Coordinates of C-alpha atoms and ligand atoms in Angstrom, one line a residue:
M1 CA 132.8 80.7 134.3
C2 CA 132.0 79.1 130.9
G3 CA 128.6 79.3 129.9
I4 CA 126.4 76.3 129.3
V5 CA 123.3 76.1 127.5
A6 CA 121.1 73.0 126.4
Y7 CA 117.6 73.0 124.3
L8 CA 115.5 69.8 123.5
G9 CA 112.1 70.3 122.3
Q10 CA 109.8 71.0 119.7
K11 CA 111.3 74.1 118.3
E12 CA 114.4 74.8 116.5
A13 CA 117.0 74.9 118.9
Y14 CA 119.8 76.4 116.8
P15 CA 118.3 80.1 117.4
I16 CA 117.5 79.4 121.3
L17 CA 121.0 78.1 122.2
L18 CA 122.7 81.4 119.8
G19 CA 120.4 83.2 122.0
G20 CA 121.3 81.5 125.3
L21 CA 125.2 81.8 124.6
H22 CA 124.4 85.5 124.0
R23 CA 123.1 86.1 127.2
L24 CA 125.9 84.0 129.3
E25 CA 128.6 85.6 127.3
Y26 CA 129.7 87.4 130.4
R27 CA 130.6 83.8 132.0
G28 CA 133.4 83.5 129.4
Y29 CA 133.9 84.5 126.0
D30 CA 137.2 82.9 124.8
S31 CA 135.5 80.6 122.4
A32 CA 132.0 79.3 121.5
G33 CA 130.7 76.0 120.5
I34 CA 127.0 74.0 119.9
A35 CA 126.3 70.9 118.6
L36 CA 123.6 69.6 117.2
M37 CA 121.2 66.7 116.9
Q38 CA 120.0 66.1 113.3
S39 CA 119.2 63.0 110.9
S40 CA 122.7 62.4 110.3
G41 CA 124.0 61.8 113.4
I42 CA 126.2 64.9 115.4
T43 CA 126.9 68.8 113.4
M44 CA 129.3 71.0 115.6
Y45 CA 130.1 74.0 115.4
K46 CA 133.1 75.9 116.7
K47 CA 134.9 79.4 117.4
K48 CA 137.7 80.8 118.9
G49 CA 136.5 83.6 120.4
R50 CA 133.1 85.9 120.7
V51 CA 129.9 84.1 119.9
D52 CA 129.6 86.3 117.4
E53 CA 132.1 84.7 115.5
L54 CA 130.3 81.4 115.8
Q55 CA 127.0 83.0 114.8
K56 CA 128.8 84.1 111.3
F57 CA 130.6 81.3 110.8
C58 CA 127.1 79.3 111.3
N59 CA 125.4 81.7 109.0
N60 CA 124.4 79.5 105.6
L61 CA 125.1 76.1 107.7
D62 CA 123.0 74.0 108.1
T63 CA 121.5 74.3 112.2
S64 CA 118.5 72.2 111.8
G65 CA 117.8 70.1 114.8
S66 CA 115.3 70.5 118.1
L67 CA 118.2 69.1 120.3
G68 CA 121.6 70.7 121.3
I69 CA 123.8 71.7 123.6
A70 CA 126.1 75.1 123.5
H71 CA 128.8 76.4 125.4
T72 CA 130.9 79.5 125.9
R73 CA 134.4 79.0 127.3
W74 CA 136.7 80.8 129.7
A75 CA 139.9 78.8 129.1
T76 CA 141.6 76.7 132.1
H77 CA 143.5 73.9 130.5
G78 CA 144.7 74.7 127.6
E79 CA 145.1 78.0 125.7
P80 CA 141.8 79.6 123.3
S81 CA 141.5 77.9 120.0
E82 CA 138.9 75.7 118.6
Q83 CA 140.2 72.4 119.0
N84 CA 140.3 73.4 122.9
A85 CA 136.2 75.0 122.8
H86 CA 133.8 72.7 123.8
P87 CA 131.6 71.4 122.9
H88 CA 134.1 67.8 123.1
V89 CA 132.8 64.3 120.9
S90 CA 133.6 60.7 121.5
E91 CA 136.2 59.6 119.1
D92 CA 133.6 57.8 117.3
G93 CA 131.4 61.9 116.7
S94 CA 128.6 59.8 118.5
M95 CA 128.6 61.9 122.1
A96 CA 128.8 65.6 122.4
L97 CA 129.6 67.1 125.8
I98 CA 129.7 70.3 127.6
H99 CA 131.4 71.3 130.9
N100 CA 132.3 73.7 133.5
G101 CA 134.3 73.5 135.9
I102 CA 137.5 71.4 136.7
V103 CA 138.4 68.0 136.6
E104 CA 141.7 68.1 139.3
N105 CA 142.3 64.3 138.5
Y106 CA 142.4 64.6 134.8
I107 CA 145.8 64.0 134.4
I108 CA 145.3 60.4 135.5
L109 CA 142.0 59.6 134.0
K110 CA 143.7 60.7 130.8
Q111 CA 146.7 58.6 131.2
Q112 CA 144.7 55.5 131.8
L113 CA 142.4 56.4 128.6
V114 CA 145.4 57.2 126.8
N115 CA 146.8 53.4 127.7
Q116 CA 143.6 52.1 126.6
G117 CA 144.6 53.7 123.1
V118 CA 142.2 56.6 123.1
I119 CA 143.2 59.3 121.2
F120 CA 143.1 63.3 122.8
Q121 CA 141.9 66.0 120.0
S122 CA 142.3 69.2 123.0
D123 CA 144.6 70.3 125.8
T124 CA 141.6 70.0 128.2
D125 CA 140.4 68.7 131.4
T126 CA 137.1 68.7 129.9
E127 CA 137.6 65.8 126.9
V128 CA 138.4 63.3 129.7
L129 CA 134.6 63.6 131.0
V130 CA 133.8 62.5 126.8
H131 CA 136.1 59.5 126.6
L132 CA 135.7 58.1 130.0
I133 CA 131.6 58.3 129.6
K134 CA 131.8 56.3 126.2
N135 CA 134.7 54.3 127.9
V136 CA 132.2 52.9 130.5
Q137 CA 129.2 52.4 128.5
D138 CA 131.3 50.4 125.8
K139 CA 132.8 48.3 128.3
E140 CA 130.4 47.6 130.8
K141 CA 127.7 47.6 128.5
V142 CA 125.0 49.7 130.3
S143 CA 122.7 52.3 128.9
L144 CA 123.9 56.4 128.9
P145 CA 122.6 57.8 132.4
E146 CA 124.2 54.6 133.9
A147 CA 127.8 55.1 132.7
V148 CA 127.4 58.6 133.3
I149 CA 127.1 57.7 137.0
I150 CA 129.8 55.2 136.9
A151 CA 131.9 57.6 135.0
L152 CA 131.4 60.4 136.9
R153 CA 132.6 58.5 140.9
M154 CA 135.9 58.4 139.3
V155 CA 135.7 62.2 138.6
E156 CA 137.5 64.6 141.3
G157 CA 136.5 68.3 140.7
T158 CA 133.9 70.6 140.0
Y159 CA 131.7 70.1 136.7
A160 CA 128.2 70.9 135.4
I161 CA 127.8 68.9 132.1
A162 CA 125.3 68.4 129.3
I163 CA 125.6 65.4 127.2
I164 CA 124.0 64.4 124.0
S165 CA 124.2 61.0 122.3
K166 CA 123.5 59.6 118.7
D167 CA 122.7 56.0 120.4
D168 CA 119.9 58.3 121.7
P169 CA 119.1 61.2 119.7
N170 CA 115.8 62.4 121.8
Q171 CA 117.6 62.4 125.2
L172 CA 119.6 64.6 127.3
I173 CA 121.6 64.1 130.5
V174 CA 122.9 66.6 133.0
A175 CA 125.0 66.3 135.7
K176 CA 126.3 68.8 138.4
K177 CA 128.5 69.0 141.5
G178 CA 130.2 72.3 142.8
T179 CA 128.8 74.7 140.1
P180 CA 125.2 75.6 139.4
L181 CA 123.0 73.8 136.6
L182 CA 119.4 74.7 136.2
I183 CA 117.1 72.7 134.4
G184 CA 114.0 75.0 132.6
I185 CA 110.1 73.6 132.2
G186 CA 108.9 74.9 129.0
D187 CA 105.6 73.9 127.5
N188 CA 107.0 70.7 126.1
E189 CA 110.7 71.7 125.9
Y190 CA 113.7 72.0 128.1
I191 CA 116.0 74.7 128.4
I192 CA 119.3 74.3 130.7
G193 CA 121.5 76.9 131.9
S194 CA 124.5 77.7 133.8
D195 CA 122.1 80.6 135.3
G196 CA 118.9 81.8 134.7
A197 CA 120.1 83.8 132.1
P198 CA 119.2 81.5 129.2
I199 CA 116.0 80.1 130.8
V200 CA 113.7 83.3 131.7
E201 CA 113.3 84.3 127.8
Y202 CA 110.9 80.7 127.8
T203 CA 109.7 79.6 131.7
K204 CA 110.6 81.0 135.2
Q205 CA 109.6 77.1 136.5
V206 CA 113.2 75.5 137.4
I207 CA 114.7 72.8 138.3
Y208 CA 118.2 73.5 140.7
L209 CA 120.5 70.3 140.3
E210 CA 121.8 69.3 143.5
D211 CA 125.6 68.3 143.9
G212 CA 126.1 65.0 142.7
D213 CA 122.6 64.8 140.5
V214 CA 122.4 63.0 137.1
G215 CA 119.0 64.5 135.5
V216 CA 117.8 62.3 132.2
I217 CA 115.6 64.9 129.7
R218 CA 113.2 63.0 127.3
I219 CA 110.1 64.9 125.6
D220 CA 108.0 61.4 126.2
K221 CA 109.1 61.0 129.9
P222 CA 108.9 63.1 132.9
I223 CA 112.8 63.9 134.3
Q224 CA 114.7 61.6 136.0
I225 CA 117.1 62.3 139.0
S226 CA 119.5 60.2 140.5
N227 CA 122.2 61.2 142.8
V228 CA 126.1 59.6 141.7
N229 CA 126.5 59.4 145.9
D230 CA 123.7 57.1 146.1
S231 CA 124.3 53.5 145.5
K232 CA 121.1 52.5 144.7
N233 CA 120.8 54.8 141.7
L234 CA 117.3 55.5 142.9
H235 CA 115.2 58.3 141.6
R236 CA 113.6 60.9 143.4
S237 CA 111.0 63.8 142.4
P238 CA 112.4 67.3 141.1
Y239 CA 111.7 70.4 143.0
I240 CA 110.2 72.8 141.1
Q241 CA 111.1 76.1 141.9
T242 CA 110.5 79.8 140.0
L243 CA 112.7 81.6 138.8
E244 CA 113.4 85.4 140.4
L245 CA 114.7 87.0 137.6
N246 CA 112.9 89.5 134.8
L247 CA 114.2 89.3 131.1
E248 CA 114.1 93.5 131.1
Q249 CA 117.1 92.7 133.6
L250 CA 118.9 91.1 131.4
E251 CA 118.8 93.9 128.9
K252 CA 120.9 97.2 128.6
G253 CA 117.6 99.5 128.7
G254 CA 118.8 102.2 126.2
F255 CA 122.1 102.4 128.0
D256 CA 125.7 101.4 125.6
T257 CA 127.1 98.7 127.5
Y258 CA 126.0 96.7 130.9
M259 CA 128.4 98.4 133.2
L260 CA 127.2 102.0 132.4
K261 CA 123.6 101.3 133.5
E262 CA 124.3 99.0 136.2
I263 CA 126.6 102.4 137.5
Y264 CA 123.4 104.4 137.0
E265 CA 121.4 101.7 138.5
Q266 CA 122.7 102.2 142.1
P267 CA 120.7 104.5 143.7
K268 CA 117.8 101.7 143.1
A269 CA 120.3 98.6 143.7
V270 CA 121.4 100.7 146.9
R271 CA 117.2 101.7 147.9
D272 CA 116.2 97.4 146.9
S273 CA 118.9 96.5 149.0
M274 CA 117.8 98.3 151.9
R275 CA 114.0 97.7 150.9
G276 CA 112.0 96.5 154.6
R277 CA 114.6 96.3 155.9
I278 CA 114.5 99.2 158.2
N279 CA 111.4 99.9 160.1
L280 CA 111.4 103.7 160.8
E281 CA 107.9 103.6 163.0
K282 CA 109.4 100.8 165.3
D283 CA 112.8 102.0 165.2
V284 CA 114.5 98.9 164.0
V285 CA 117.0 98.0 161.5
S286 CA 116.1 94.1 160.7
L287 CA 118.2 91.6 158.0
G288 CA 115.4 89.0 158.0
G289 CA 117.8 86.1 156.9
I290 CA 120.3 86.3 159.7
L291 CA 117.5 86.4 162.6
E292 CA 117.5 83.0 163.0
Y293 CA 121.7 83.0 164.1
E294 CA 121.7 86.9 165.3
Q295 CA 122.0 85.6 169.0
K296 CA 125.4 83.9 167.6
M297 CA 126.3 87.3 166.2
L298 CA 126.1 89.4 169.1
N299 CA 128.0 87.1 170.7
A300 CA 130.5 87.1 168.8
R301 CA 134.0 86.4 169.9
R302 CA 135.5 88.3 166.6
F303 CA 134.1 88.5 162.8
I304 CA 135.7 86.9 160.2
I305 CA 135.3 88.1 156.9
V306 CA 136.1 86.1 153.8
A307 CA 135.8 87.0 149.8
C308 CA 137.7 88.1 146.6
G309 CA 138.1 91.0 144.5
T310 CA 135.6 93.8 144.8
S311 CA 134.1 92.0 147.9
W312 CA 136.6 91.5 149.5
H313 CA 136.7 95.7 149.5
A314 CA 133.2 95.4 150.6
G315 CA 134.8 93.6 153.6
L316 CA 137.7 95.8 154.4
V317 CA 134.6 99.0 154.1
A318 CA 132.5 96.4 156.7
E319 CA 135.8 96.1 159.1
H320 CA 135.6 99.8 159.7
L321 CA 131.7 99.6 160.1
F322 CA 131.9 96.3 162.9
E323 CA 134.9 97.6 164.5
T324 CA 133.5 101.5 165.0
L325 CA 129.9 100.3 165.6
V326 CA 129.8 96.9 167.2
R327 CA 133.0 97.0 168.6
V328 CA 133.9 93.1 168.1
P329 CA 137.4 93.0 166.6
V330 CA 137.0 91.8 162.8
E331 CA 139.6 90.1 160.2
V332 CA 139.4 90.8 156.9
E333 CA 140.8 87.8 154.7
Y334 CA 141.7 86.8 150.5
A335 CA 139.3 83.5 150.9
S336 CA 142.0 82.4 148.5
E337 CA 144.9 82.7 151.3
F338 CA 142.3 81.6 154.0
R339 CA 141.5 78.4 152.9
Y340 CA 144.9 77.1 152.5
R341 CA 146.3 78.9 156.2
N342 CA 145.4 76.5 158.5
P343 CA 143.7 79.4 160.0
V344 CA 142.6 79.5 163.8
I345 CA 138.7 79.7 164.2
Y346 CA 136.7 79.5 167.2
E347 CA 133.4 78.5 168.1
D348 CA 132.2 82.0 168.8
D349 CA 133.4 83.4 165.4
V350 CA 131.2 84.1 163.3
L351 CA 132.5 84.2 159.5
I352 CA 131.2 86.1 157.1
A353 CA 131.4 85.0 153.5
I354 CA 130.8 88.3 150.7
S355 CA 130.2 87.3 147.1
Q356 CA 128.3 88.8 144.3
S357 CA 127.8 85.4 142.4
G358 CA 127.5 83.3 145.2
E359 CA 129.9 80.8 142.8
T360 CA 133.1 81.9 143.8
A361 CA 135.4 78.6 144.2
D362 CA 137.4 80.2 147.0
T363 CA 134.9 82.0 149.2
L364 CA 133.0 78.6 148.9
A365 CA 135.9 76.7 150.1
A366 CA 136.4 79.3 153.2
V367 CA 132.9 78.7 154.0
E368 CA 133.4 75.0 154.0
I369 CA 136.7 75.1 156.5
G370 CA 134.0 77.4 158.8
K371 CA 131.7 75.2 158.8
K372 CA 133.7 72.4 159.8
R373 CA 135.5 74.3 162.1
G374 CA 132.3 75.0 164.2
A375 CA 131.9 78.6 163.2
T376 CA 129.1 80.9 162.4
V377 CA 129.2 81.0 158.4
I378 CA 126.6 83.4 157.1
G379 CA 126.6 85.0 153.5
I380 CA 126.3 88.0 151.8
C381 CA 125.5 87.6 147.8
N382 CA 123.7 88.7 145.5
V383 CA 122.5 85.9 143.1
V384 CA 119.0 84.3 144.4
G385 CA 119.9 80.6 144.8
S386 CA 124.0 80.5 144.2
T387 CA 125.8 77.6 146.3
M388 CA 126.6 81.0 148.9
A389 CA 123.1 80.8 149.5
R390 CA 122.4 77.4 150.1
E391 CA 125.6 76.3 151.7
T392 CA 125.8 79.6 154.5
M393 CA 123.9 78.9 157.7
A394 CA 122.1 82.3 156.6
G395 CA 122.9 85.4 155.1
S396 CA 121.3 88.3 153.4
Y397 CA 120.9 89.4 149.6
S398 CA 122.1 92.1 148.4
H399 CA 119.2 92.5 146.3
A400 CA 121.1 94.5 143.3
G401 CA 119.4 92.8 140.8
P402 CA 121.9 90.5 137.7
E403 CA 125.0 92.6 137.0
I404 CA 126.1 91.4 133.6
G405 CA 128.9 93.6 133.4
V406 CA 132.3 91.8 134.0
A407 CA 133.2 94.7 136.6
C408 CA 131.4 94.8 139.5
T409 CA 129.8 97.9 140.3
K410 CA 126.4 98.4 141.6
T411 CA 126.9 95.3 143.5
F412 CA 129.6 96.6 145.5
T413 CA 127.6 100.0 146.3
A414 CA 125.0 97.0 147.8
Q415 CA 127.3 95.2 149.8
I416 CA 127.8 97.5 151.7
T417 CA 124.6 98.4 152.3
V418 CA 123.4 95.6 153.5
L419 CA 126.9 95.5 155.8
A420 CA 126.2 98.8 157.3
L421 CA 122.2 97.4 158.1
M422 CA 124.4 94.4 160.1
A423 CA 126.5 96.7 161.7
L424 CA 123.9 99.4 162.9
S425 CA 121.6 96.2 163.9
L426 CA 123.9 94.3 166.1
A427 CA 125.0 97.4 167.1
K428 CA 121.8 98.8 168.5
K429 CA 121.4 95.6 170.1
K430 CA 124.7 95.5 171.7
G431 CA 124.4 98.9 173.1
T432 CA 127.4 99.9 171.7
I433 CA 126.4 102.6 169.5
S434 CA 124.4 105.9 171.0
M435 CA 120.9 106.5 169.6
S436 CA 121.9 110.1 168.5
Q437 CA 124.7 108.3 165.9
Y438 CA 122.3 105.5 165.1
H439 CA 119.9 108.0 164.3
K440 CA 122.2 109.5 162.4
L441 CA 123.6 106.7 160.0
I442 CA 119.6 105.6 159.4
N443 CA 119.1 109.3 158.0
D444 CA 122.4 108.7 156.4
L445 CA 121.8 105.4 154.9
E446 CA 118.5 106.3 153.5
S447 CA 119.8 109.5 151.8
A448 CA 122.5 107.6 150.3
P449 CA 120.5 106.7 146.6
D450 CA 120.2 110.1 146.7
K451 CA 123.4 111.3 147.2
I452 CA 124.8 108.7 144.4
E453 CA 122.4 110.0 142.1
S454 CA 123.6 114.0 142.3
V455 CA 127.6 111.9 141.6
L456 CA 126.0 110.8 138.6
H457 CA 125.4 114.1 136.9
Y458 CA 129.6 114.4 136.8
E459 CA 130.0 112.0 134.5
Q460 CA 131.0 114.5 131.8
Q461 CA 133.1 116.4 134.2
I462 CA 134.6 112.8 134.8
Q463 CA 135.0 111.9 131.4
R464 CA 137.5 114.8 130.7
I465 CA 139.2 113.9 133.7
A466 CA 139.2 110.0 131.8
Q467 CA 140.9 112.0 128.7
Y468 CA 143.6 113.0 131.1
V469 CA 144.1 109.5 132.9
A470 CA 143.9 107.7 129.2
T471 CA 147.2 108.8 128.4
K472 CA 149.2 107.9 131.2
P473 CA 150.4 104.2 131.6
N474 CA 150.1 104.2 135.2
A475 CA 147.6 105.4 138.0
M476 CA 147.9 105.8 142.0
F477 CA 144.6 105.6 144.3
L478 CA 145.3 106.5 148.0
G479 CA 142.8 106.3 150.6
R480 CA 142.8 106.1 154.2
G481 CA 140.3 104.9 156.9
V482 CA 137.3 103.2 155.1
N483 CA 138.0 104.9 151.6
F484 CA 141.5 103.3 151.6
P485 CA 139.3 100.1 150.6
I486 CA 137.7 102.5 147.9
A487 CA 141.4 103.4 146.9
L488 CA 142.2 100.1 146.2
E489 CA 138.7 99.0 144.6
G490 CA 139.1 102.4 142.1
A491 CA 142.9 100.9 141.1
L492 CA 140.7 97.4 140.8
K493 CA 138.1 98.6 138.3
L494 CA 141.0 100.9 135.9
K495 CA 143.2 98.1 135.6
E496 CA 140.4 95.3 134.8
I497 CA 138.9 97.4 132.8
S498 CA 141.2 100.0 130.8
Y499 CA 144.2 97.7 131.0
I500 CA 146.7 100.6 133.1
H501 CA 148.7 99.7 135.8
A502 CA 147.5 101.1 138.7
E503 CA 148.0 100.5 142.7
G504 CA 146.0 101.8 145.3
Y505 CA 147.4 103.1 149.1
P506 CA 146.5 103.7 152.1
A507 CA 147.7 107.8 151.4
A508 CA 150.4 107.4 154.4
E509 CA 152.3 104.7 153.5
I510 CA 153.4 106.1 150.1
K511 CA 156.2 107.3 152.0
H512 CA 157.5 104.1 152.9
G513 CA 158.3 103.0 149.4
P514 CA 155.6 104.4 146.7
I515 CA 156.8 107.5 147.1
A516 CA 159.1 106.7 144.4
L517 CA 157.1 106.1 141.6
I518 CA 155.7 109.9 141.3
D519 CA 156.9 112.4 138.9
T520 CA 154.9 114.3 136.6
N521 CA 153.6 111.4 134.3
M522 CA 151.9 109.6 138.0
P523 CA 148.3 110.7 138.1
V524 CA 147.4 110.2 142.0
I525 CA 143.8 109.6 142.3
V526 CA 143.3 111.1 146.4
V527 CA 139.8 109.6 147.6
A528 CA 139.9 112.8 150.4
P529 CA 136.3 113.4 151.6
E530 CA 135.4 114.7 154.7
Q531 CA 137.0 112.7 158.0
H532 CA 138.9 112.6 160.8
T533 CA 142.3 112.2 158.7
Y534 CA 141.4 115.1 156.2
D535 CA 144.6 116.6 158.0
K536 CA 146.6 113.8 157.3
V537 CA 145.5 113.7 153.5
V538 CA 146.8 117.4 153.0
S539 CA 150.0 116.3 154.1
N540 CA 150.1 113.2 152.3
I541 CA 149.0 115.4 149.1
Q542 CA 151.9 117.9 149.8
E543 CA 154.2 115.4 149.9
I544 CA 153.0 114.2 146.5
I545 CA 152.8 117.7 145.1
A546 CA 156.3 118.3 146.5
R547 CA 157.6 115.6 143.8
K548 CA 155.4 117.0 140.9
G549 CA 153.0 114.7 141.4
T550 CA 149.4 115.2 139.2
I551 CA 146.2 115.4 142.3
I552 CA 143.0 114.3 140.8
S553 CA 141.0 114.5 144.2
I554 CA 137.7 113.0 145.1
V555 CA 136.3 115.7 148.1
T556 CA 133.3 116.6 149.8
E557 CA 131.3 119.6 149.1
G558 CA 132.3 122.7 149.6
D559 CA 135.9 121.3 150.1
S560 CA 138.7 124.5 149.6
V561 CA 141.5 122.9 150.7
I562 CA 142.5 120.5 148.4
K563 CA 140.7 121.2 145.7
K564 CA 143.0 124.4 145.1
M565 CA 146.0 121.7 145.1
S566 CA 144.5 119.5 143.2
K567 CA 144.2 119.5 139.2
F568 CA 141.5 118.2 139.0
T569 CA 138.5 117.8 141.2
I570 CA 135.1 116.3 142.0
E571 CA 133.0 116.7 144.7
V572 CA 130.3 114.3 146.7
P573 CA 127.6 115.1 149.0
K574 CA 128.6 115.1 152.5
I575 CA 127.5 112.2 154.0
D576 CA 128.6 109.9 158.0
E577 CA 132.2 109.2 157.0
L578 CA 131.4 105.4 157.8
L579 CA 129.1 105.9 154.7
T580 CA 131.9 108.1 152.5
P581 CA 132.3 104.9 150.3
L582 CA 129.0 104.8 148.9
V583 CA 129.4 108.1 147.2
T584 CA 133.3 107.9 146.8
T585 CA 133.3 104.9 144.6
I586 CA 130.6 106.2 142.2
P587 CA 133.4 109.4 140.7
L588 CA 136.0 105.9 140.4
Q589 CA 133.9 103.9 138.6
I590 CA 133.1 106.6 135.7
L591 CA 136.7 107.1 135.4
A592 CA 137.7 103.9 134.9
Y593 CA 134.6 103.2 132.5
H594 CA 135.6 106.5 130.5
V595 CA 139.4 105.9 130.4
A596 CA 138.7 102.7 129.2
L597 CA 136.2 103.7 126.3
I598 CA 138.7 105.9 125.1
R599 CA 141.1 103.3 125.1
D600 CA 138.9 100.9 122.6
C601 CA 138.6 98.1 125.5
D602 CA 135.5 96.4 125.9
V603 CA 134.2 97.8 129.5
D604 CA 132.1 94.7 129.7
K605 CA 133.6 91.8 128.4
P606 CA 137.6 93.0 130.0
R607 CA 139.9 90.7 128.1
N608 CA 141.0 87.6 130.2
L609 CA 138.3 87.8 132.8
A610 CA 134.8 86.4 133.2
K611 CA 131.6 87.5 135.8
S612 CA 131.6 84.2 138.5
V613 CA 135.2 82.6 138.9
S614 CA 134.1 78.9 140.1
V615 CA 137.4 77.7 139.7
E616 CA 140.2 78.2 142.4
Ligands
F6R701 C1 136.2 92.9 140.1 C2 135.4 91.9 140.0 C3 136.1 90.8 140.6 C4 134.8 90.3 141.9 C5 135.7 89.0 142.1 C6 134.8 87.9 142.9 O1 135.3 93.9 139.3 O2 134.2 91.7 139.0 O3 136.9 91.0 141.6 O4 134.6 91.0 142.6 O5 135.7 88.3 141.4 O6 133.8 87.9 142.8 P1 132.3 87.3 143.7 O7 131.7 89.3 144.4 O8 130.9 87.0 142.7 O9 132.8 86.6 144.6

């Protein structure tokens, strides 16, 4: 969740580190810090708040040096503060370290160090690492790389770390387990990042460290990589890959915010997620990444979908797609609950993990459980080369392009598209779908980008609705069938970026309790396109109006019934019922966006959140 960047080369490190922090800020933004190797030793600057605060603070200070490490934090242990910000340093100030992840046994390790007289400066788990490494180095009289390996063998949990030490001012040490770390190889320079964002400006040649790897980076020698699990400490030759990322994808491209840009990118994202996967001539839908396991999927007794947050909502949409089309039972699970529930898993189950980042700790843990219990484990993720992409047996990328806004938008619609393609491909092969239904769905799927485009034109109209919703302390979102997950997603979008309390319910469920909340002050946003439960939703709306609730509806173009019952209405183009989420979710994203702007919230970096939740 935190962002890590480090530099070793011939240039001034500071501007590169600062630029990297800005690009990584979506991973965490409650404090930031930089440590630079200077002739006098390590100089460190830290600040609570955004990277801008750190930058302002550093103006007019000495930021020289061509080796440095920098970090932007999402607090886990210890509140956001200067003291808890990274880097953390050894007691004598000769070693500095940045960390992403969690040291799970930090209490025991800390106690052991405290017993030896070490004085801690922060409340973080990370500080244990720097003291532990220093302690090992001093006691065992070993080199720093050796000390790092010995120390990391004592550490339980996850880490991506970068270390500099005054003892060897030309050396940068990195290590990773359970959370990503990349070494970018430039021209006589190395840029390290917790993802490709701070690297791509300088090089596309990268090494993805494997779990347990410790890399020693110097300008005068080739990179040495060894692994903490290798008792012989042998070095392996690094495997250099090309980063699949463009600089333009990381810019705002004329939009005020990443989130708005990403909302508007949805026609392209959905198109890209279908690209090369539908062959109209041969009349096949094919997802190359899962072909090897297709037979297992065709023979599946059950699909278990695991995910968190918005990806979980995509899983709920998939439940409708798979059960309707493939006629196999589907269970959709919160990964965080599934992993601790001792679930019953059969060898002929197929577990599908869905994740934008491919780094969500709970979803990755669910993947491990699925694998251990013998299920076929398939991944759907957006970030190429992510841990999920490597840990699942097979999978499909959602191909939405990088998503920087913390709230998921385009990756949600891209996930649904991939899941629809998967369901269609399996259904056709199993013969559980008629050819006319198959062709209609393919047709409608192909029309989805244009239909999403047309909904984007309603932004101004939705802005007016936002003026109304922004004045309310609560909101309720209702939907049925395949649009119930869209109600949940609408509520999640609103609460996470505008901080208005919002709940999503299946429309019929409200009479079992939530209807008690309805009064003139409660906007009720009903997702009610043409679908087989339309008349039932009309009755649910009547019940709300009878209690003086205010209806804001999302309906299919040409609707006359619900429109008349609503204070505000947004019309979306007609599309097959199973694919309606692709269009009904768009107005809800735009609504949340404008409510957040009106309430002066930072839509790209909502409070307390971070983009990839790599801690449990
Ligand atoms: C909501 C949001 C989160 C993520 C969740 C899972 O807008 O961004 O709820 O959907 O943290 O993240 P991924 O998909 O990366 O596993």
